[in-house]
Amino acid sequence: MFKQILTLMRGRAHEAEEAFGDRHALPILAQQIRDAARGVEAARRAVAVAIAQNRLEAENAERLAARIKDLENRTIAALEMGRDELATEAAGAIARLETELQNARQVQAEFSGGIDRLRQAVRQSEMRLSALRRGERLALARDRTRRLSNDAPGENTLADAEATLARLEQRQREAELTAEALTTLESGPDPAALAEKLAAAGCGRPLVTSADEVLQRLRSRMNA
């Protein structure tokens, strides 16, 4: 008997909770849409920051490329003058700059791919937010029409609220699945670390340029 009473109490509590949600579906939905709008705006700002950082990486790569070109010309001039010691020192600097340039370009490429994914995610969020706002306006119009017509108010209010809650739950589930998919995409192996590991094992060309390689290349250019 006591167990049946507890079961009945839980059933009544559940009914009261559902009834409360039905009665306040529109204000609950409005607040959830406002929260979602703030989230979309924060994501949009994050994408803008990422784009700015990517541009900084591109500018840094351009500066490194210009410094390498200038040093190469000066190193060739030193070789022509017979200043091999000075040319060797410059070649070492060129090798370091080329490694830094390669890293900068790799970071920029990874940044560009991440920005594209972020942009797509933000666009999808904006489309879903627009759909939610249209649904909210439609639900509000239905609610006002029901109040004016006063046609079976209890049943109509319950039906509208249930439809609103059903749409909201479906969109929230879509958001969860989208977030899980993005997490899966971003949790893959690091291509840069894998490339370094393969290069260290002798697979493919080295990732770091040596001074001897730079000197050999510049001597070939000078002789040509």
Short mmCIF file of C-alpha atoms in Angstrom, two decimals:
data_model
loop_
_atom_site.label_atom_id
_atom_site.label_comp_id
_atom_site.label_asym_id
_atom_site.label_seq_id
_atom_site.Cartn_x
_atom_site.Cartn_y
_atom_site.Cartn_z
CA MET A 1 0.00 0.00 0.00
CA PHE A 2 2.74 2.44 0.98
CA LYS A 3 4.58 1.67 -2.25
CA GLN A 4 1.45 2.43 -4.28
CA ILE A 5 1.04 5.74 -2.45
CA LEU A 6 4.62 6.73 -3.34
CA THR A 7 4.01 5.79 -6.95
CA LEU A 8 0.84 7.87 -6.99
CA MET A 9 2.70 10.86 -5.48
CA ARG A 10 5.41 10.63 -8.13
CA GLY A 11 2.75 10.44 -10.84
CA ARG A 12 0.97 13.52 -9.49
CA ALA A 13 4.27 15.42 -9.25
CA HIS A 14 5.07 14.54 -12.85
CA GLU A 15 1.63 15.70 -13.98
CA ALA A 16 2.05 18.97 -12.08
CA GLU A 17 5.46 19.53 -13.68
CA GLU A 18 4.09 18.92 -17.16
CA ALA A 19 1.10 21.16 -16.49
CA PHE A 20 3.42 23.96 -15.31
CA GLY A 21 5.54 23.61 -18.44
CA ASP A 22 2.46 23.67 -20.63
CA ARG A 23 1.10 26.81 -18.99
CA HIS A 24 4.42 28.68 -19.27
CA ALA A 25 5.66 27.25 -22.58
CA LEU A 26 5.84 30.61 -24.38
CA PRO A 27 7.90 32.55 -21.78
CA ILE A 28 10.16 29.51 -21.31
CA LEU A 29 10.66 29.30 -25.06
CA ALA A 30 11.32 33.05 -25.31
CA GLN A 31 14.02 32.90 -22.64
CA GLN A 32 15.66 29.87 -24.23
CA ILE A 33 15.74 31.68 -27.57
CA ARG A 34 17.38 34.71 -25.90
CA ASP A 35 19.99 32.39 -24.36
CA ALA A 36 20.58 30.76 -27.74
CA ALA A 37 20.95 34.17 -29.42
CA ARG A 38 23.64 35.15 -26.92
CA GLY A 39 25.45 31.89 -27.62
CA VAL A 40 25.34 32.47 -31.38
CA GLU A 41 26.66 36.01 -30.94
CA ALA A 42 29.53 34.74 -28.78
CA ALA A 43 30.39 32.15 -31.45
CA ARG A 44 30.32 34.85 -34.13
CA ARG A 45 32.78 36.96 -32.11
CA ALA A 46 35.02 33.92 -31.64
CA VAL A 47 35.14 33.37 -35.40
CA ALA A 48 36.04 37.05 -35.92
CA VAL A 49 38.94 36.72 -33.47
CA ALA A 50 40.14 33.55 -35.22
CA ILE A 51 40.05 35.32 -38.60
CA ALA A 52 42.11 38.21 -37.20
CA GLN A 53 44.68 35.81 -35.76
CA ASN A 54 44.89 33.98 -39.06
CA ARG A 55 45.63 37.25 -40.84
CA LEU A 56 48.41 37.96 -38.36
CA GLU A 57 49.92 34.54 -39.14
CA ALA A 58 49.76 35.31 -42.86
CA GLU A 59 51.49 38.67 -42.38
CA ASN A 60 54.18 37.00 -40.28
CA ALA A 61 54.79 34.43 -43.03
CA GLU A 62 55.13 37.21 -45.60
CA ARG A 63 57.71 38.99 -43.43
CA LEU A 64 59.71 35.79 -42.98
CA ALA A 65 59.69 35.10 -46.72
CA ALA A 66 60.96 38.62 -47.43
CA ARG A 67 63.78 38.25 -44.87
CA ILE A 68 64.80 34.90 -46.36
CA LYS A 69 64.93 36.34 -49.87
CA ASP A 70 67.05 39.30 -48.73
CA LEU A 71 69.46 37.05 -46.82
CA GLU A 72 69.79 34.68 -49.80
CA ASN A 73 70.80 37.57 -52.07
CA ARG A 74 73.31 38.80 -49.51
CA THR A 75 74.71 35.29 -49.00
CA ILE A 76 75.24 34.89 -52.75
CA ALA A 77 77.09 38.20 -52.74
CA ALA A 78 79.28 36.96 -49.86
CA LEU A 79 80.08 33.76 -51.77
CA GLU A 80 81.03 35.76 -54.85
CA MET A 81 83.40 37.82 -52.70
CA GLY A 82 84.95 34.69 -51.24
CA ARG A 83 83.58 35.36 -47.75
CA ASP A 84 82.73 31.70 -47.10
CA GLU A 85 82.70 32.06 -43.32
CA LEU A 86 80.23 34.92 -43.48
CA ALA A 87 78.16 33.03 -46.04
CA THR A 88 78.04 29.97 -43.78
CA GLU A 89 76.77 32.09 -40.89
CA ALA A 90 74.11 33.61 -43.13
CA ALA A 91 73.11 30.17 -44.40
CA GLY A 92 72.49 29.02 -40.84
CA ALA A 93 70.24 32.03 -40.28
CA ILE A 94 68.39 31.25 -43.52
CA ALA A 95 67.87 27.66 -42.42
CA ARG A 96 66.35 28.78 -39.13
CA LEU A 97 64.10 31.29 -40.87
CA GLU A 98 62.94 28.67 -43.39
CA THR A 99 61.99 26.33 -40.56
CA GLU A 100 60.11 29.17 -38.87
CA LEU A 101 58.37 30.02 -42.14
CA GLN A 102 57.35 26.40 -42.68
CA ASN A 103 55.85 26.26 -39.18
CA ALA A 104 54.05 29.58 -39.70
CA ARG A 105 52.50 28.38 -42.97
CA GLN A 106 51.45 25.10 -41.39
CA VAL A 107 49.79 26.93 -38.49
CA GLN A 108 48.03 29.21 -40.97
CA ALA A 109 46.75 26.24 -42.98
CA GLU A 110 45.39 24.56 -39.85
CA PHE A 111 43.84 27.85 -38.76
CA SER A 112 42.12 28.27 -42.11
CA GLY A 113 40.57 24.80 -41.88
CA GLY A 114 39.36 25.47 -38.34
CA ILE A 115 37.88 28.82 -39.36
CA ASP A 116 35.93 27.19 -42.18
CA ARG A 117 34.43 24.69 -39.75
CA LEU A 118 33.58 27.46 -37.28
CA ARG A 119 31.93 29.54 -39.98
CA GLN A 120 29.80 26.59 -41.06
CA ALA A 121 28.79 25.88 -37.46
CA VAL A 122 27.84 29.54 -36.89
CA ARG A 123 25.80 29.65 -40.11
CA GLN A 124 23.90 26.55 -39.08
CA SER A 125 23.29 28.01 -35.61
CA GLU A 126 22.00 31.25 -37.14
CA MET A 127 19.62 29.35 -39.40
CA ARG A 128 18.30 27.31 -36.48
CA LEU A 129 17.93 30.46 -34.38
CA SER A 130 15.92 32.11 -37.17
CA ALA A 131 13.69 29.03 -37.37
CA LEU A 132 13.15 29.14 -33.60
CA ARG A 133 12.18 32.80 -33.74
CA ARG A 134 9.71 32.12 -36.54
CA GLY A 135 8.27 29.25 -34.52
CA GLU A 136 7.99 31.51 -31.49
CA ARG A 137 6.12 34.16 -33.47
CA LEU A 138 3.79 31.53 -34.87
CA ALA A 139 3.14 30.06 -31.43
CA LEU A 140 2.50 33.53 -30.01
CA ALA A 141 0.07 34.34 -32.83
CA ARG A 142 -1.78 31.08 -32.24
CA ASP A 143 -1.97 31.78 -28.54
CA ARG A 144 -3.39 35.28 -29.09
CA THR A 145 -5.87 33.99 -31.65
CA ARG A 146 -7.04 31.34 -29.21
CA ARG A 147 -7.48 33.93 -26.49
CA LEU A 148 -9.54 36.12 -28.81
CA SER A 149 -11.71 33.30 -30.10
CA ASN A 150 -11.97 31.72 -26.64
CA ASP A 151 -12.69 28.45 -28.37
CA ALA A 152 -11.95 25.56 -26.00
CA PRO A 153 -9.15 27.54 -24.31
CA GLY A 154 -7.81 24.73 -22.15
CA GLU A 155 -7.39 22.21 -24.96
CA ASN A 156 -5.98 24.72 -27.48
CA THR A 157 -3.44 26.10 -25.01
CA LEU A 158 -2.28 22.60 -24.13
CA ALA A 159 -1.93 21.62 -27.80
CA ASP A 160 0.02 24.76 -28.71
CA ALA A 161 2.32 24.36 -25.71
CA GLU A 162 2.97 20.71 -26.48
CA ALA A 163 3.79 21.55 -30.11
CA THR A 164 6.16 24.30 -28.97
CA LEU A 165 7.90 22.00 -26.51
CA ALA A 166 8.21 19.25 -29.11
CA ARG A 167 9.83 21.60 -31.62
CA LEU A 168 12.20 22.97 -28.99
CA GLU A 169 13.27 19.52 -27.78
CA GLN A 170 13.97 18.42 -31.35
CA ARG A 171 16.15 21.46 -32.06
CA GLN A 172 18.02 21.05 -28.78
CA ARG A 173 18.76 17.44 -29.66
CA GLU A 174 20.07 18.57 -33.05
CA ALA A 175 22.38 21.03 -31.26
CA GLU A 176 23.75 18.26 -29.03
CA LEU A 177 24.42 15.99 -32.02
CA THR A 178 26.12 18.85 -33.90
CA ALA A 179 28.38 19.57 -30.92
CA GLU A 180 29.28 15.89 -30.64
CA ALA A 181 30.11 15.76 -34.36
CA LEU A 182 32.35 18.84 -34.09
CA THR A 183 34.14 17.32 -31.10
CA THR A 184 34.73 14.13 -33.08
CA LEU A 185 36.16 16.10 -36.01
CA GLU A 186 38.53 18.08 -33.82
CA SER A 187 39.78 15.12 -31.76
CA GLY A 188 41.66 13.41 -34.60
CA PRO A 189 45.44 12.85 -34.67
CA ASP A 190 47.68 15.93 -34.96
CA PRO A 191 49.10 15.98 -38.54
CA ALA A 192 52.08 18.11 -37.49
CA ALA A 193 53.13 15.75 -34.67
CA LEU A 194 52.71 12.73 -36.96
CA ALA A 195 54.83 14.38 -39.68
CA GLU A 196 57.58 15.14 -37.16
CA LYS A 197 57.49 11.57 -35.90
CA LEU A 198 57.77 10.18 -39.44
CA ALA A 199 60.57 12.58 -40.35
CA ALA A 200 62.53 11.62 -37.23
CA ALA A 201 62.20 7.97 -38.26
CA GLY A 202 63.72 8.75 -41.67
CA CYS A 203 60.47 8.62 -43.60
CA GLY A 204 60.45 11.38 -46.21
CA ARG A 205 62.44 14.61 -46.32
CA PRO A 206 63.54 16.27 -43.04
CA LEU A 207 61.28 19.00 -41.70
CA VAL A 208 64.19 21.24 -40.67
CA THR A 209 66.49 22.68 -43.36
CA SER A 210 70.23 22.47 -42.61
CA ALA A 211 72.82 25.16 -43.32
CA ASP A 212 74.72 22.79 -45.64
CA GLU A 213 71.61 22.35 -47.78
CA VAL A 214 71.15 26.11 -48.03
CA LEU A 215 74.82 26.62 -49.01
CA GLN A 216 74.61 23.88 -51.63
CA ARG A 217 71.48 25.41 -53.12
CA LEU A 218 72.94 28.91 -53.20
CA ARG A 219 76.25 27.72 -54.73
CA SER A 220 74.24 25.99 -57.45
CA ARG A 221 72.37 29.22 -58.14
CA MET A 222 75.63 31.19 -58.23
CA ASN A 223 77.32 28.75 -60.63
CA ALA A 224 74.26 28.74 -62.83
#
